Each structure stands twice: as structure tokens, then as C-alpha cells.
């Protein structure tokens, strides 16, 4: 049996977000998957060219409209719907972009959505984490009708390049709502690696004590070529911006190395780092729950240890 | 009347250590503390503050679920909601069913604003708000960390992966809450007593004309994989040596 899979590309105007390549790998787990990527954009050429190179992709569809300058779910959903009919599975990444958009699409279709797919067992059977990752649930759809899914990107490798899928323009003429308008986005631009795709991440918790205190982590991260993350407590206290939050309600990441500094290891935080290959914990409390998941633990005062590590590196 | 409708979901308290039942049929909920989904407390707090600023006149809380959900509605009334609607539904209530039921309540109550949590901490689906906005064909502003109401519109700052995004939406609209929107108030004892006298109406899915349909079968629950026990090092130098031996430096 073959399945026709549509993946909604996430991009920043000219650059395809790496989450899309992970969706492709996930989709390849569906037996007999024929994969189409749809790019909604003002001018889709650059992003479509990148999507076409992903190995395993059969076709790239461009839906161009001046209204697509920002990824507004209310504006994109009707355009994706306009081309969605032939597809059995409609997937997007489980990023804030995908979570916002895909469920709106599911709502319009009246279709079930499987959120945070971490493994595919068949065209109708999927595994996903529930209860902040404290349980893994296998769900099964009837196989009738369409299915929407968001892909837990930390569970899949990015698809390789080297493909050359044909790129087509889709003529979509649907009325787009004007009830939702983009105003602004404030993103702290930094030269550090992106938290969601970084191979190394150094994260700080409440123990850092201030935004000033966080600077010792930035210095360490820069030496390691790492991204910087934070616990919710650190973000709530204003030591770090929200986009740095790691956990159940922040970012779910899977770096090769995760260094948790002054983070107690609340279950909501651990959910975000379950797939990290190696977890290092630095905490002055030897009983802190973070040590239960740490591959390498070091008990002590971070304000002594971090500068010491920096000196030795 | 300017109304705000808030979704309230009963979930296992976030402090409970979740354990999967040995037969894989679910997680252990017997004798476990149940609470209002934390994101829904934030949704309610925001609605109450909007009302306190004089921008709304009534806050209605609603839940779709079994009879025991009324406990959480009472908590919401004690927090300050004016009245509660309980849509009685047994079994697994999927986001689409919850959203269809909430839409029926919207049609009856004509709210200015609907505020839900961005996700329920049990299923972590994070769908209901967006599904509802689609069914209602109205704007959605998910993951809100700031809401500013103006005449006929709302300005919502959203916590997105890149940082903070601000949208302007026409009202009525659906907004879903993120953690930093506000800090919910504590319920005081006299309020719990007062809440007992506030109206709580019970409806049923079928009376609303919503079919209770489960599209996704819950096949099996498994415990998560345990990580292997790690090592302890005693200082920075040993830590770096351990990382080098793993090929990480
Ligand atoms: C619905 C919900 C969702 C949530 N989502 C998230 C989420 O996505 N991400 C998240 O992180 N949290 C989340 N939380 C919050 C979570 O429960 C914890 O409160 C939070 O992770 C704690 O952050 P922390 O470890 O920095 O702070 P704390 O728990 O206060 O830990 C600080 C740690 O620092 C150590 N320490 C102190 N001083 C030093 C020092 N000098 N040197 C070394 N160590 C030191 C202490 O021993 C302690 O272990 C959520 C909570 C709820 C209710
Ligand atoms: C793994 C799993 C296990 C389940 N186990 C059970 C079970 O044991 N017993 C059972 O009765 N149901 C169960 N359900 C159904 C479940 O409780 C939810 O009602 C349904 O999946 C809605 O999704 P959600 O709450 O995760 O939605 P989300 O989209 O994550 O919720 C977002 C927000 O929508 C609002 N909302 C969601 N549902 C309701 C509601 N019912 N009433 C009011 N507001 C709501 C809240 O504001 C919430 O914060 C299960 C579902 C799954 C997938």
C-alpha cells in the first residue's frame, strides 16, 4: 500500500528550517510513502530549491502569495487545505510554527491529529510521548480519511541531501482571511548555534542568579561552540529570554552534549533533554534529581567550577 | 454582554510522579491528585484580570468531560469565574470533540474572547485551541505571553521558537496561554464557600448535537526508556577527561 504524504515546509523566507528535513525522515517511515513538500511563501524559489534536494522527496509544490510573508496559521491553513485533498498524511514539525498551523488544518479537515510523533510503526500506528514524556503512547487511526501529524524533531535525523525532486507551482485561489495581522517579531540575533539544532548545549538554571550571572555560561558556550539554554525558573526570573527555555513547554532538543548548570532536574525540564546523547550535570546538591539522568555528574559550586572548566579548555 | 469563555481541563497534578499501569492500558490515576491544567489557570487568571480592568463583564468556565471534572470547575469558580458549564462526556474526549462542544457553547454565549491553555499537561496534544479557531473560522493567537485588548481587536505577544512575535487579531478570537502570561492567584477559603453558590450548569454532548467519536485508538502505554546510570567526577579536570574519553571534546 502506498501513502501520499504532504509535508508543510518551515522556513524563514529564503532558508529552509532544518525541522523540515527531519519531517522527511519521519515520513519515510510510512510504508510506501510518496513525499511532497509544500512551500508557502511570497517567492518560494530559494526554499523550494533546498527542499528539492532532500533525499526521499518526490515533488515540491510552491504556493506563492504576497500574504505569505509571515507564517500566520490563519492565512496558511486555507492554502494548504486547497492542495491537501490527495494526501493521506499531512505532516509538519512540532515546533511553534508547526504546532500552531497543523492543528488548524486538522480542525478544518475534521481529521485526527497525532501530536509529537516520535516513531512510526505503520501507516496508521504512531508513538508519541504523553505526560511530559513519562509515558509513551501508541495510537492507531482507522486508516479511513486523512491524518494530520506533528513530528517531534528530536526523534529523527535530518534527511540527507543529494536529491533532485521536480518543483511545481500550485495555482491556489482561495480567499484569505484578513482578521489576523502580523505586527512584529523580536528575535535576539546571536552568532551562537541555534538551540534546536546545536550539537552542544550549555543550559543554566535559577542558580545563575541574574542575567549577569548567565554571562559565565555564554563564555563557556562560546569556547565549546555550544548553544545556550535555560530552565523555566531562569526564564521566569528574567535571567534569559523565553526562546532559550528547554523542556515540556519550551524546546525539546537532542544535542550530543547537554551541560545542565545549576538546574535541579524537574520532570518538565528533563522532558526537553531525554534524547540528549550525553548529559552532564553540575549542581551543588548531590541529591538533585538531575543526577538521576546525568551521564557525568559533578557536585559543587558552579561559580567555581565553570571558570575552572573555562580555564582548562 | 461582553463575555470571556475559558476552557478548564481536569488533569493529573503536575507534581505527581506518573507511572504507567503494568498492563499498558494507561497511567495510574487511582488516588492521584487531580488539578486544573496549569495553562487553564493562567487562562482564567487572564480573563479575570481583563474583567477587573472593566473590559469584560462575565467570565464563564467550561469543561468537557466526566462528572468528576466538576471539582475543577468549582476551583475555577472559587478563583473568580462567574459561572460554569459542564458538558458531560464519558470516555476519551479528543481535541476535535472538545472543540466541537466548545463551539456550541460559543454559539450560545457569544463571547468576545475564548482563552484556552496552549496544551494540557496530560496528553500534551496542544491542539484544542487551534482546532476550535478553525471550526469557528476565527483568528487564533497561540502561546500568548501578553494580551492587550483594544476596541474590536487584540494585540497578542506570542512565545515562538525565534523569540517573541506580536499579532493583531480581530475579535472574537481564540487565544491560548503560555506560562509567562501571568501568575494565577491563590484561592482563598471564603471564596471556596462562595463558589458553592455560583451557577454550574450541566449539559450533555448529545443535547448539544455533538457526536462522541474517538478517532485515535489508544493502543498501549509504555514507560519511557531509562537512561543508563552515569558516573560521578570530583572536579573540572576529571570532567573534561571524561568528556574527552567519550570523544565529546
Ligand atoms: C506546567 C509546567 C510546565 C513547565 N515547563 C517547564 C519547562 O519547559 N522547562 C523547565 O525547565 N521547567 C518547566 N517547568 C518548571 C519546573 O517544574 C521547575 O520549576 C524548573 O525547571 C526549575 O528550574 P531550575 O532547575 O533552574 O530551578 P531550581 O529547581 O530552583 O533548581 C536550582 C538548582 O540549582 C542548584 N544550585 C543552586 N546554587 C548553586 C551553585 N552555586 N552551584 C551549583 N548548583 C547550584 C540547586 O541545588 C538546585 O538544584 C514547568 C512547570 C510547570 C508547572
Ligand atoms: C493519551 C491520552 C490519554 C487519555 N486519557 C484519557 C482518560 O484517561 N480519560 C479521559 O476522560 N480522557 C482521556 N483522554 C482524552 C483527553 O483527556 C483530552 O480531553 C483530549 O485529548 C483533548 O486533548 P487535550 O486536552 O490534550 O488538548 P489540548 O489541545 O492539549 O488542550 C489545550 C487546551 O484546550 C482546552 N481543553 C482541552 N480539552 C478540554 C476539555 N475537555 N474541556 C475544556 N477545555 C478543554 C484547555 O483549555 C486546554 O488547556 C486521553 C487522550 C489521550 C490522547
XYZ file of C-alpha atoms and ligand atoms in Angstrom:
668
model
C 0.000 0.000 0.000
C 1.306 3.427 -0.725
C 0.717 6.576 1.228
C 0.793 10.080 -0.116
C 2.434 12.315 2.415
C 2.362 16.105 2.373
C 4.921 17.972 4.483
C 4.444 21.669 5.158
C 7.850 23.326 4.952
C 9.015 25.593 7.748
C 11.253 28.378 6.535
C 12.452 31.898 7.181
C 11.740 33.380 3.738
C 14.913 32.280 1.973
C 16.131 29.432 4.140
C 14.511 26.101 4.806
C 14.367 25.316 8.519
C 16.179 22.047 9.408
C 12.953 20.798 11.008
C 11.619 20.050 7.520
C 14.421 17.589 6.746
C 13.529 15.768 9.958
C 9.897 15.540 8.904
C 11.086 13.922 5.672
C 12.922 11.214 7.620
C 9.843 10.640 9.745
C 7.642 10.412 6.642
C 9.975 7.851 5.108
C 8.978 5.546 7.948
C 5.490 5.318 6.484
C 5.450 2.259 4.213
C 5.430 3.212 0.541
C 5.445 6.919 1.313
C 5.401 9.292 -1.654
C 6.555 12.565 -0.210
C 5.536 16.026 -1.385
C 6.778 19.179 0.319
C 4.645 22.296 0.083
C 6.332 25.673 0.386
C 4.044 28.604 1.190
C 5.900 31.836 0.563
C 5.854 35.181 -1.208
C 8.557 33.890 -3.535
C 9.193 30.202 -2.952
C 12.123 29.653 -5.323
C 15.028 29.595 -2.878
C 13.324 27.457 -0.260
C 11.835 25.109 -2.861
C 15.295 24.517 -4.319
C 16.575 23.496 -0.882
C 13.565 21.249 -0.259
C 14.002 19.569 -3.652
C 17.476 18.433 -2.639
C 16.278 16.434 0.338
C 16.673 12.787 -0.403
C 13.371 10.903 -0.471
C 11.273 13.828 -1.653
C 9.242 13.126 -4.808
C 7.920 16.591 -5.509
C 7.941 20.162 -4.247
C 4.869 22.342 -4.586
C 5.081 26.114 -4.357
C 2.130 28.121 -3.137
C 3.014 31.758 -3.653
C 1.079 34.703 -2.332
C 2.062 38.170 -1.101
C 0.116 37.344 2.090
C 2.620 34.606 2.941
C 5.375 36.903 4.175
C 4.824 35.682 7.712
C 3.760 32.217 8.773
C 0.299 33.099 10.013
C -1.624 29.884 10.634
C -4.915 31.559 9.765
C -3.521 32.580 6.363
C -1.514 29.463 5.504
C -4.038 26.853 6.610
C -6.593 27.543 3.839
C -3.839 27.417 1.208
C -2.532 24.090 2.439
C -6.112 22.839 2.566
C -6.594 23.817 -1.055
C -3.979 21.291 -2.143
C -4.432 18.716 0.631
C -7.152 16.532 -0.859
C -4.974 13.847 -2.499
C -2.884 13.223 0.602
C -3.344 10.545 3.247
C -0.942 12.108 5.752
C -0.279 15.809 6.303
C 2.757 16.469 8.444
C 4.595 19.430 9.901
C 7.273 19.858 12.533
C 6.411 20.014 16.221
C 7.894 23.485 16.505
C 5.829 26.514 17.493
C 5.294 27.064 13.742
C 4.023 23.548 13.112
C 2.030 23.163 16.297
C 0.189 26.400 15.582
C -0.543 25.602 11.939
C -1.150 21.855 11.772
C -3.922 21.731 14.374
C -5.747 24.485 12.495
C -5.521 22.354 9.365
C -6.744 19.322 11.324
C -9.666 21.385 12.576
C -10.714 22.395 9.073
C -10.436 18.806 7.884
C -12.164 17.352 10.935
C -9.263 14.923 10.874
C -7.470 13.460 13.877
C -4.029 14.825 14.670
C -1.204 12.849 16.207
C 0.988 15.381 18.017
C 4.745 14.905 18.563
C 5.227 11.720 16.531
C 8.409 10.079 17.806
C 8.167 6.794 15.908
C 6.115 5.352 13.091
C 5.033 1.739 13.403
C 2.833 1.612 10.303
C 0.806 3.965 8.126
C -1.768 4.092 10.913
C 0.240 3.442 14.091
C 2.361 6.057 15.796
C 4.184 6.542 19.056
C 4.204 9.769 20.956
C 5.179 10.979 24.399
C 2.442 11.963 26.846
C 2.531 13.241 30.439
C 5.723 15.219 29.845
C 7.417 12.135 28.457
C 6.611 9.995 31.483
C 4.722 7.616 29.245
C 4.963 6.668 25.605
C 1.645 6.144 23.930
C 0.978 4.128 20.804
C -2.077 5.416 18.946
C -3.800 3.975 15.917
C -6.024 5.676 13.393
C -8.708 3.823 11.477
C -6.933 4.399 8.167
C -10.067 5.977 6.728
C -9.796 9.638 5.895
C -6.816 11.866 6.331
C -4.449 12.112 9.246
C -2.558 15.172 10.431
C 0.637 14.877 12.431
C 3.354 16.955 14.025
C 6.816 15.446 14.095
C 8.933 15.517 17.241
C 12.085 16.704 15.520
C 14.413 15.499 18.300
C 13.440 11.908 17.402
C 14.605 11.975 13.786
C 17.836 12.659 11.926
C 17.694 15.178 9.115
C 17.223 13.615 5.667
C 20.366 13.694 3.562
C 20.824 15.958 0.558
C 21.564 14.911 -2.995
C 18.005 14.676 -4.264
C 16.577 16.497 -7.244
C 12.819 16.487 -6.934
C 10.786 18.384 -9.528
C 9.456 21.767 -8.402
C 5.967 22.827 -9.452
C 3.819 25.840 -8.849
C 0.392 25.156 -7.433
C -2.358 27.509 -8.517
C -4.293 28.206 -5.357
C -7.101 30.718 -5.414
C -8.797 30.757 -2.076
C -9.976 33.740 -0.165
C -7.567 34.515 2.637
C -8.707 35.977 5.934
C -7.507 39.432 6.962
C -8.554 39.021 10.586
C -5.064 38.094 11.691
C -2.214 40.533 11.110
C 1.495 40.307 11.761
C 2.832 43.208 13.813
C 6.411 42.409 14.730
C 8.864 39.815 15.874
C 11.730 40.371 18.251
C 14.338 37.736 17.978
C 17.595 38.123 19.771
C 20.074 37.582 16.986
C 23.182 35.856 18.120
C 26.158 34.240 16.482
C 25.786 31.173 18.657
C 24.423 27.968 17.171
C 20.660 27.533 17.087
C 19.422 25.850 20.258
C 17.220 23.387 18.407
C 19.899 22.013 16.128
C 23.090 22.616 18.107
C 25.382 19.638 18.742
C 26.338 21.052 22.118
C 24.148 22.937 24.563
C 25.036 24.564 27.871
C 21.965 25.365 29.984
C 21.589 27.367 33.139
C 19.019 27.397 35.919
C 17.847 29.568 38.750
C 21.226 29.136 40.429
C 22.841 31.562 37.981
C 21.103 34.265 39.981
C 20.901 37.025 37.368
C 21.240 37.873 33.692
C 24.736 38.958 34.649
C 25.386 35.543 36.169
C 24.372 33.908 32.892
C 27.362 35.535 31.214
C 29.699 32.872 32.559
C 27.630 30.344 30.628
C 27.829 32.348 27.414
C 31.595 32.430 27.753
C 31.761 28.675 28.318
C 29.348 28.061 25.435
C 31.459 30.154 23.099
C 34.534 28.144 23.980
C 32.644 24.923 23.295
C 30.846 26.186 20.188
C 27.622 25.482 22.062
C 24.157 26.991 22.127
C 22.803 28.285 25.427
C 19.574 27.087 27.018
C 17.777 27.780 30.274
C 15.312 26.321 32.740
C 11.900 27.841 33.147
C 12.877 29.259 36.514
C 15.744 31.128 34.882
C 13.491 32.475 32.121
C 10.703 33.428 34.534
C 13.201 35.327 36.633
C 14.356 37.250 33.569
C 17.887 35.838 33.509
C 17.400 34.514 29.976
C 14.913 35.172 27.132
C 11.964 32.857 26.541
C 13.334 31.323 23.354
C 16.051 29.731 25.458
C 13.664 27.667 27.599
C 14.218 23.934 27.380
C 11.545 21.493 28.497
C 7.979 20.264 28.224
C 6.746 23.742 27.430
C 9.914 25.055 25.883
C 12.199 23.446 23.331
C 12.710 19.715 23.015
C 16.289 19.161 21.973
C 18.648 16.297 21.203
C 22.235 17.536 21.276
C 25.269 15.275 21.509
C 26.266 17.057 24.693
C 23.986 18.774 27.202
C 25.538 20.523 30.170
C 22.993 21.413 32.885
C 24.403 24.021 35.237
C 22.530 24.837 38.450
C 19.391 23.115 37.204
C 17.581 20.834 39.642
C 16.151 18.490 37.001
C 12.388 18.926 37.368
C 10.490 16.452 35.246
C 9.255 19.252 32.981
C 12.839 20.195 32.255
C 14.023 16.618 31.724
C 11.349 16.091 29.066
C 13.222 18.519 26.893
C 16.546 16.663 27.035
C 15.568 12.981 27.035
C 17.240 12.463 23.680
C 20.485 14.214 24.504
C 23.289 11.715 23.918
C 25.390 12.739 26.921
C 24.087 14.764 29.844
C 26.486 16.494 32.204
C 25.118 17.889 35.468
C 26.835 20.465 37.637
C 24.932 21.133 40.843
C 25.892 21.814 44.428
C 23.206 19.480 45.746
C 24.294 15.865 45.292
C 20.685 14.734 45.736
C 19.291 16.895 42.907
C 17.146 14.818 40.520
C 19.254 15.934 37.551
C 21.879 13.425 38.715
C 19.427 10.569 38.085
C 19.659 11.210 34.355
C 23.191 12.575 34.137
C 25.858 10.517 32.391
C 28.510 12.566 34.130
C 27.774 14.325 37.401
C 29.849 16.879 39.253
C 28.751 18.092 42.684
C 29.972 21.569 43.546
C 29.569 25.304 43.245
C 29.065 26.344 39.646
C 30.680 29.712 40.267
C 33.932 27.901 40.975
C 33.566 25.034 38.534
C 32.575 26.912 35.376
C 35.525 29.342 35.402
C 37.783 26.373 36.168
C 36.491 24.453 33.142
C 36.901 27.536 31.008
C 40.487 27.891 32.155
C 41.271 24.244 31.373
C 39.671 24.227 27.921
C -22.827 41.374 27.439
C -19.062 41.136 26.978
C -18.109 37.625 27.927
C -14.943 35.598 28.075
C -15.107 31.839 27.812
C -12.288 29.857 29.404
C -11.599 26.154 28.895
C -10.829 24.174 32.023
C -9.405 20.700 31.847
C -9.000 18.278 34.720
C -5.542 16.735 34.650
C -3.200 14.803 36.902
C -1.419 17.389 39.068
C 1.956 18.404 37.676
C 3.723 17.334 40.865
C 2.562 13.730 40.611
C 5.137 11.200 39.516
C 3.395 9.483 36.644
C 3.523 5.702 36.463
C 2.327 3.545 33.611
C -0.010 0.689 34.543
C 1.694 -2.710 34.263
C -0.818 -3.855 31.628
C -0.098 -0.809 29.468
C -3.716 0.343 29.426
C -2.985 3.800 30.783
C -1.296 5.599 33.615
C -2.171 5.115 37.258
C -4.767 7.707 38.245
C -6.367 5.974 41.253
C -5.872 8.075 44.369
C -3.757 10.544 42.416
C -4.178 14.285 42.950
C -6.102 15.942 40.122
C -5.921 19.657 39.348
C -6.889 22.297 36.861
C -4.459 22.169 33.931
C -1.848 24.850 34.834
C -2.264 26.596 31.484
C -6.001 26.855 32.115
C -5.397 28.504 35.480
C -3.349 31.062 33.596
C -6.167 31.427 31.041
C -8.672 32.036 33.808
C -6.395 34.474 35.620
C -6.051 36.492 32.419
C -9.810 36.521 31.883
C -10.361 37.690 35.451
C -7.826 40.495 35.054
C -9.489 41.630 31.834
C -12.796 41.716 33.664
C -11.260 43.563 36.600
C -9.977 46.191 34.173
C -13.583 46.688 33.069
C -13.049 45.257 29.587
C -15.374 42.306 30.098
C -18.441 41.717 32.212
C -18.617 37.982 32.682
C -16.170 35.099 32.835
C -17.562 31.676 32.020
C -15.569 28.499 32.529
C -16.358 25.326 30.644
C -15.187 21.763 30.647
C -15.957 18.718 28.568
C -15.570 15.526 30.496
C -16.832 13.116 33.115
C -18.740 14.096 36.279
C -15.606 14.435 38.414
C -14.464 17.425 36.277
C -16.961 19.487 38.254
C -14.382 19.637 41.035
C -12.082 21.655 38.787
C -14.976 23.871 37.706
C -15.635 24.612 41.380
C -11.968 25.544 41.793
C -12.331 27.878 38.821
C -15.453 29.433 40.350
C -13.544 29.904 43.589
C -10.784 31.662 41.671
C -13.403 34.122 40.484
C -15.246 32.844 37.418
C -18.912 33.912 37.368
C -20.443 30.667 36.186
C -19.538 27.264 34.886
C -20.714 24.966 32.136
C -20.072 21.263 32.332
C -20.546 19.289 29.155
C -20.902 15.744 30.366
C -18.888 13.302 28.235
C -17.588 9.893 29.111
C -14.534 8.150 27.774
C -11.716 9.737 25.849
C -12.600 13.244 24.702
C -10.382 14.040 21.736
C -9.483 17.640 20.872
C -11.943 17.663 17.950
C -14.831 16.637 20.183
C -13.822 19.086 22.912
C -13.581 21.841 20.286
C -16.958 20.976 18.734
C -18.578 21.119 22.147
C -16.856 24.418 22.974
C -18.068 25.801 19.633
C -21.656 25.011 20.609
C -21.111 26.905 23.853
C -19.679 29.821 21.890
C -22.784 29.900 19.719
C -24.937 30.119 22.831
C -22.838 32.562 24.825
C -21.379 34.756 22.046
C -18.129 35.515 23.881
C -15.813 38.324 22.899
C -12.822 36.156 23.605
C -12.099 32.488 24.218
C -8.987 31.640 26.217
C -7.625 28.101 26.444
C -4.352 26.616 27.607
C -1.695 26.037 24.962
C -1.562 22.383 25.937
C -2.968 20.051 28.524
C -0.140 18.581 30.572
C -1.530 15.047 30.394
C -1.894 14.370 26.672
C 0.341 17.277 25.664
C -1.678 17.459 22.455
C -1.690 21.202 22.135
C -4.475 21.169 19.569
C -7.786 22.209 21.028
C -7.421 25.983 20.681
C -6.351 25.848 17.047
C -8.997 23.255 16.154
C -11.637 25.414 17.789
C -10.445 28.539 15.959
C -10.661 26.634 12.657
C -14.162 25.294 13.324
C -15.273 28.773 14.358
C -13.394 30.313 11.426
C -11.938 32.982 13.675
C -8.367 34.145 14.450
C -6.080 32.218 16.752
C -3.195 33.585 18.768
C -1.386 30.709 20.411
C 1.302 30.707 23.144
C 0.376 34.149 24.450
C 2.678 35.879 26.911
C 0.906 39.249 26.705
C -2.630 40.267 25.735
C -3.730 43.832 25.095
C -7.404 44.395 24.325
C -8.480 47.314 22.185
C -11.805 48.141 20.581
C -12.620 45.148 18.415
C -9.059 43.827 18.296
C -6.458 42.209 20.499
C -2.706 42.565 20.349
C -1.099 39.341 21.426
C 2.575 38.685 22.039
C 3.401 35.049 21.382
C 6.296 32.946 22.600
C 7.622 31.372 19.415
C 10.828 29.472 18.748
C 12.528 32.564 17.352
C 11.594 34.837 20.247
C 8.513 36.982 20.692
C 6.029 37.595 17.898
C 3.206 40.110 18.090
C -0.032 39.642 16.189
C -3.116 41.753 15.924
C -6.355 39.804 15.679
C -9.936 40.877 15.185
C -12.344 39.842 17.911
C -13.832 37.453 18.645
C -10.797 35.208 18.663
C -9.237 32.221 20.376
C -6.121 32.811 22.457
C -4.045 30.057 24.062
C -1.843 30.768 27.035
C 1.831 30.272 27.685
C 3.414 30.130 31.126
C 4.618 33.689 31.401
C 1.297 35.387 30.666
C 0.620 35.841 34.379
C 0.808 34.198 37.769
C -2.556 32.805 38.830
C -3.958 33.965 42.156
C -4.407 31.680 45.100
C -7.869 30.620 46.070
C -8.934 31.805 49.500
C -11.122 29.755 51.802
C -14.142 32.134 51.826
C -14.079 32.057 48.028
C -14.416 28.288 48.090
C -17.545 28.670 50.202
C -18.919 31.366 47.881
C -18.162 29.251 44.819
C -20.598 26.602 46.035
C -23.436 29.016 45.369
C -22.329 30.060 41.903
C -24.208 28.562 38.943
C -22.833 25.383 37.411
C -24.967 24.063 34.554
C -24.639 20.577 33.227
C -25.236 19.788 29.578
C -24.546 16.714 27.521
C -22.730 16.231 24.257
C -25.814 14.774 22.653
C -28.022 17.659 23.780
C -25.504 19.954 22.067
C -25.643 17.766 18.965
C -22.003 16.706 19.182
C -21.122 13.105 18.472
C -18.718 11.459 20.937
C -16.321 9.924 18.485
C -12.827 8.658 19.159
C -10.710 8.727 16.020
C -7.451 7.594 17.564
C -7.367 4.329 19.424
C -5.066 4.289 22.439
C -3.260 1.032 21.748
C -0.702 0.867 24.520
C 1.153 2.934 27.102
C 4.798 2.127 27.774
C 7.141 3.550 30.369
C 9.888 5.696 28.861
C 13.303 4.186 28.317
C 15.558 4.619 31.324
C 18.957 6.136 30.851
C 21.928 4.102 31.988
C 23.372 5.053 35.315
C 26.089 7.656 34.958
C 29.370 8.347 36.687
C 30.412 10.982 39.221
C 33.545 13.043 38.833
C 35.114 15.188 41.520
C 36.434 18.246 39.728
C 36.604 20.187 36.482
C 39.724 18.390 35.252
C 38.130 14.964 35.706
C 35.007 16.183 33.970
C 36.958 17.270 30.917
C 38.881 13.986 30.914
C 35.600 12.053 30.974
C 34.262 14.111 28.059
C 37.462 13.522 26.091
C 37.265 9.782 26.666
C 33.740 9.840 25.228
C 35.037 11.680 22.183
C 32.989 14.737 23.034
C 35.851 17.193 23.214
C 3.086 23.251 33.506
C 4.543 23.412 33.776
C 5.426 23.429 32.728
C 6.800 23.585 32.943
N 7.639 23.591 31.876
C 8.964 23.706 32.093
C 9.888 23.704 31.011
O 9.520 23.626 29.834
N 11.198 23.804 31.291
C 11.675 23.913 32.567
O 12.908 23.992 32.752
N 10.834 23.930 33.593
C 9.485 23.847 33.396
N 8.643 23.911 34.461
C 9.198 24.275 35.784
C 9.852 23.139 36.541
O 8.865 22.434 37.274
C 10.898 23.697 37.512
O 10.300 24.611 38.384
C 12.102 24.369 36.860
O 12.620 23.565 35.823
C 13.162 24.639 37.897
O 14.234 25.353 37.343
P 15.691 25.269 37.963
O 16.149 23.872 37.927
O 16.510 26.303 37.275
O 15.464 25.806 39.425
P 15.515 25.067 40.827
O 14.604 23.921 40.858
O 15.367 26.129 41.837
O 16.983 24.482 40.867
C 18.133 25.232 41.057
C 19.257 24.231 41.258
O 20.491 24.926 41.316
C 21.315 24.321 42.303
N 22.260 25.342 42.757
C 22.000 26.459 43.478
N 23.128 27.186 43.647
C 24.122 26.521 43.020
C 25.505 26.763 42.813
N 26.114 27.859 43.310
N 26.219 25.865 42.127
C 25.628 24.749 41.610
N 24.307 24.467 41.752
C 23.571 25.348 42.451
C 20.358 23.863 43.361
O 20.936 22.778 44.100
C 19.152 23.432 42.548
O 19.202 22.055 42.227
C 7.282 23.738 34.269
C 6.389 23.707 35.329
C 5.027 23.554 35.104
C 4.105 23.533 36.263
C -3.019 9.753 25.812
C -4.417 10.088 26.050
C -4.981 9.612 27.198
C -6.249 9.986 27.516
N -6.754 9.500 28.637
C -7.979 9.893 28.987
C -8.569 9.382 30.163
O -7.989 8.550 30.849
N -9.790 9.837 30.492
C -10.438 10.749 29.732
O -11.542 11.133 30.086
N -9.898 11.262 28.597
C -8.703 10.848 28.208
N -8.168 11.332 27.066
C -8.802 12.451 26.338
C -8.171 13.698 26.858
O -8.445 13.833 28.218
C -8.490 15.070 26.210
O -9.746 15.521 26.608
C -8.467 15.246 24.765
O -7.434 14.512 24.184
C -8.280 16.750 24.457
O -6.931 16.993 24.222
P -6.007 17.820 25.186
O -6.711 18.186 26.404
O -4.718 17.163 25.229
O -5.974 19.111 24.335
P -5.016 20.245 24.284
O -5.220 20.712 22.928
O -3.642 19.893 24.750
O -5.668 21.228 25.325
C -5.472 22.596 25.196
C -6.495 23.344 25.969
O -7.783 23.089 25.452
C -8.744 23.153 26.483
N -9.383 21.866 26.610
C -8.953 20.675 26.147
N -9.824 19.711 26.448
C -10.820 20.303 27.118
C -11.994 19.834 27.705
N -12.308 18.543 27.650
N -12.814 20.723 28.321
C -12.490 22.042 28.384
N -11.371 22.548 27.846
C -10.557 21.689 27.224
C -7.995 23.505 27.726
O -8.026 24.907 27.868
C -6.591 23.028 27.430
O -5.616 23.715 28.158
C -6.958 10.862 26.669
C -6.417 11.270 25.483
C -5.161 10.867 25.146
C -4.567 11.286 23.848
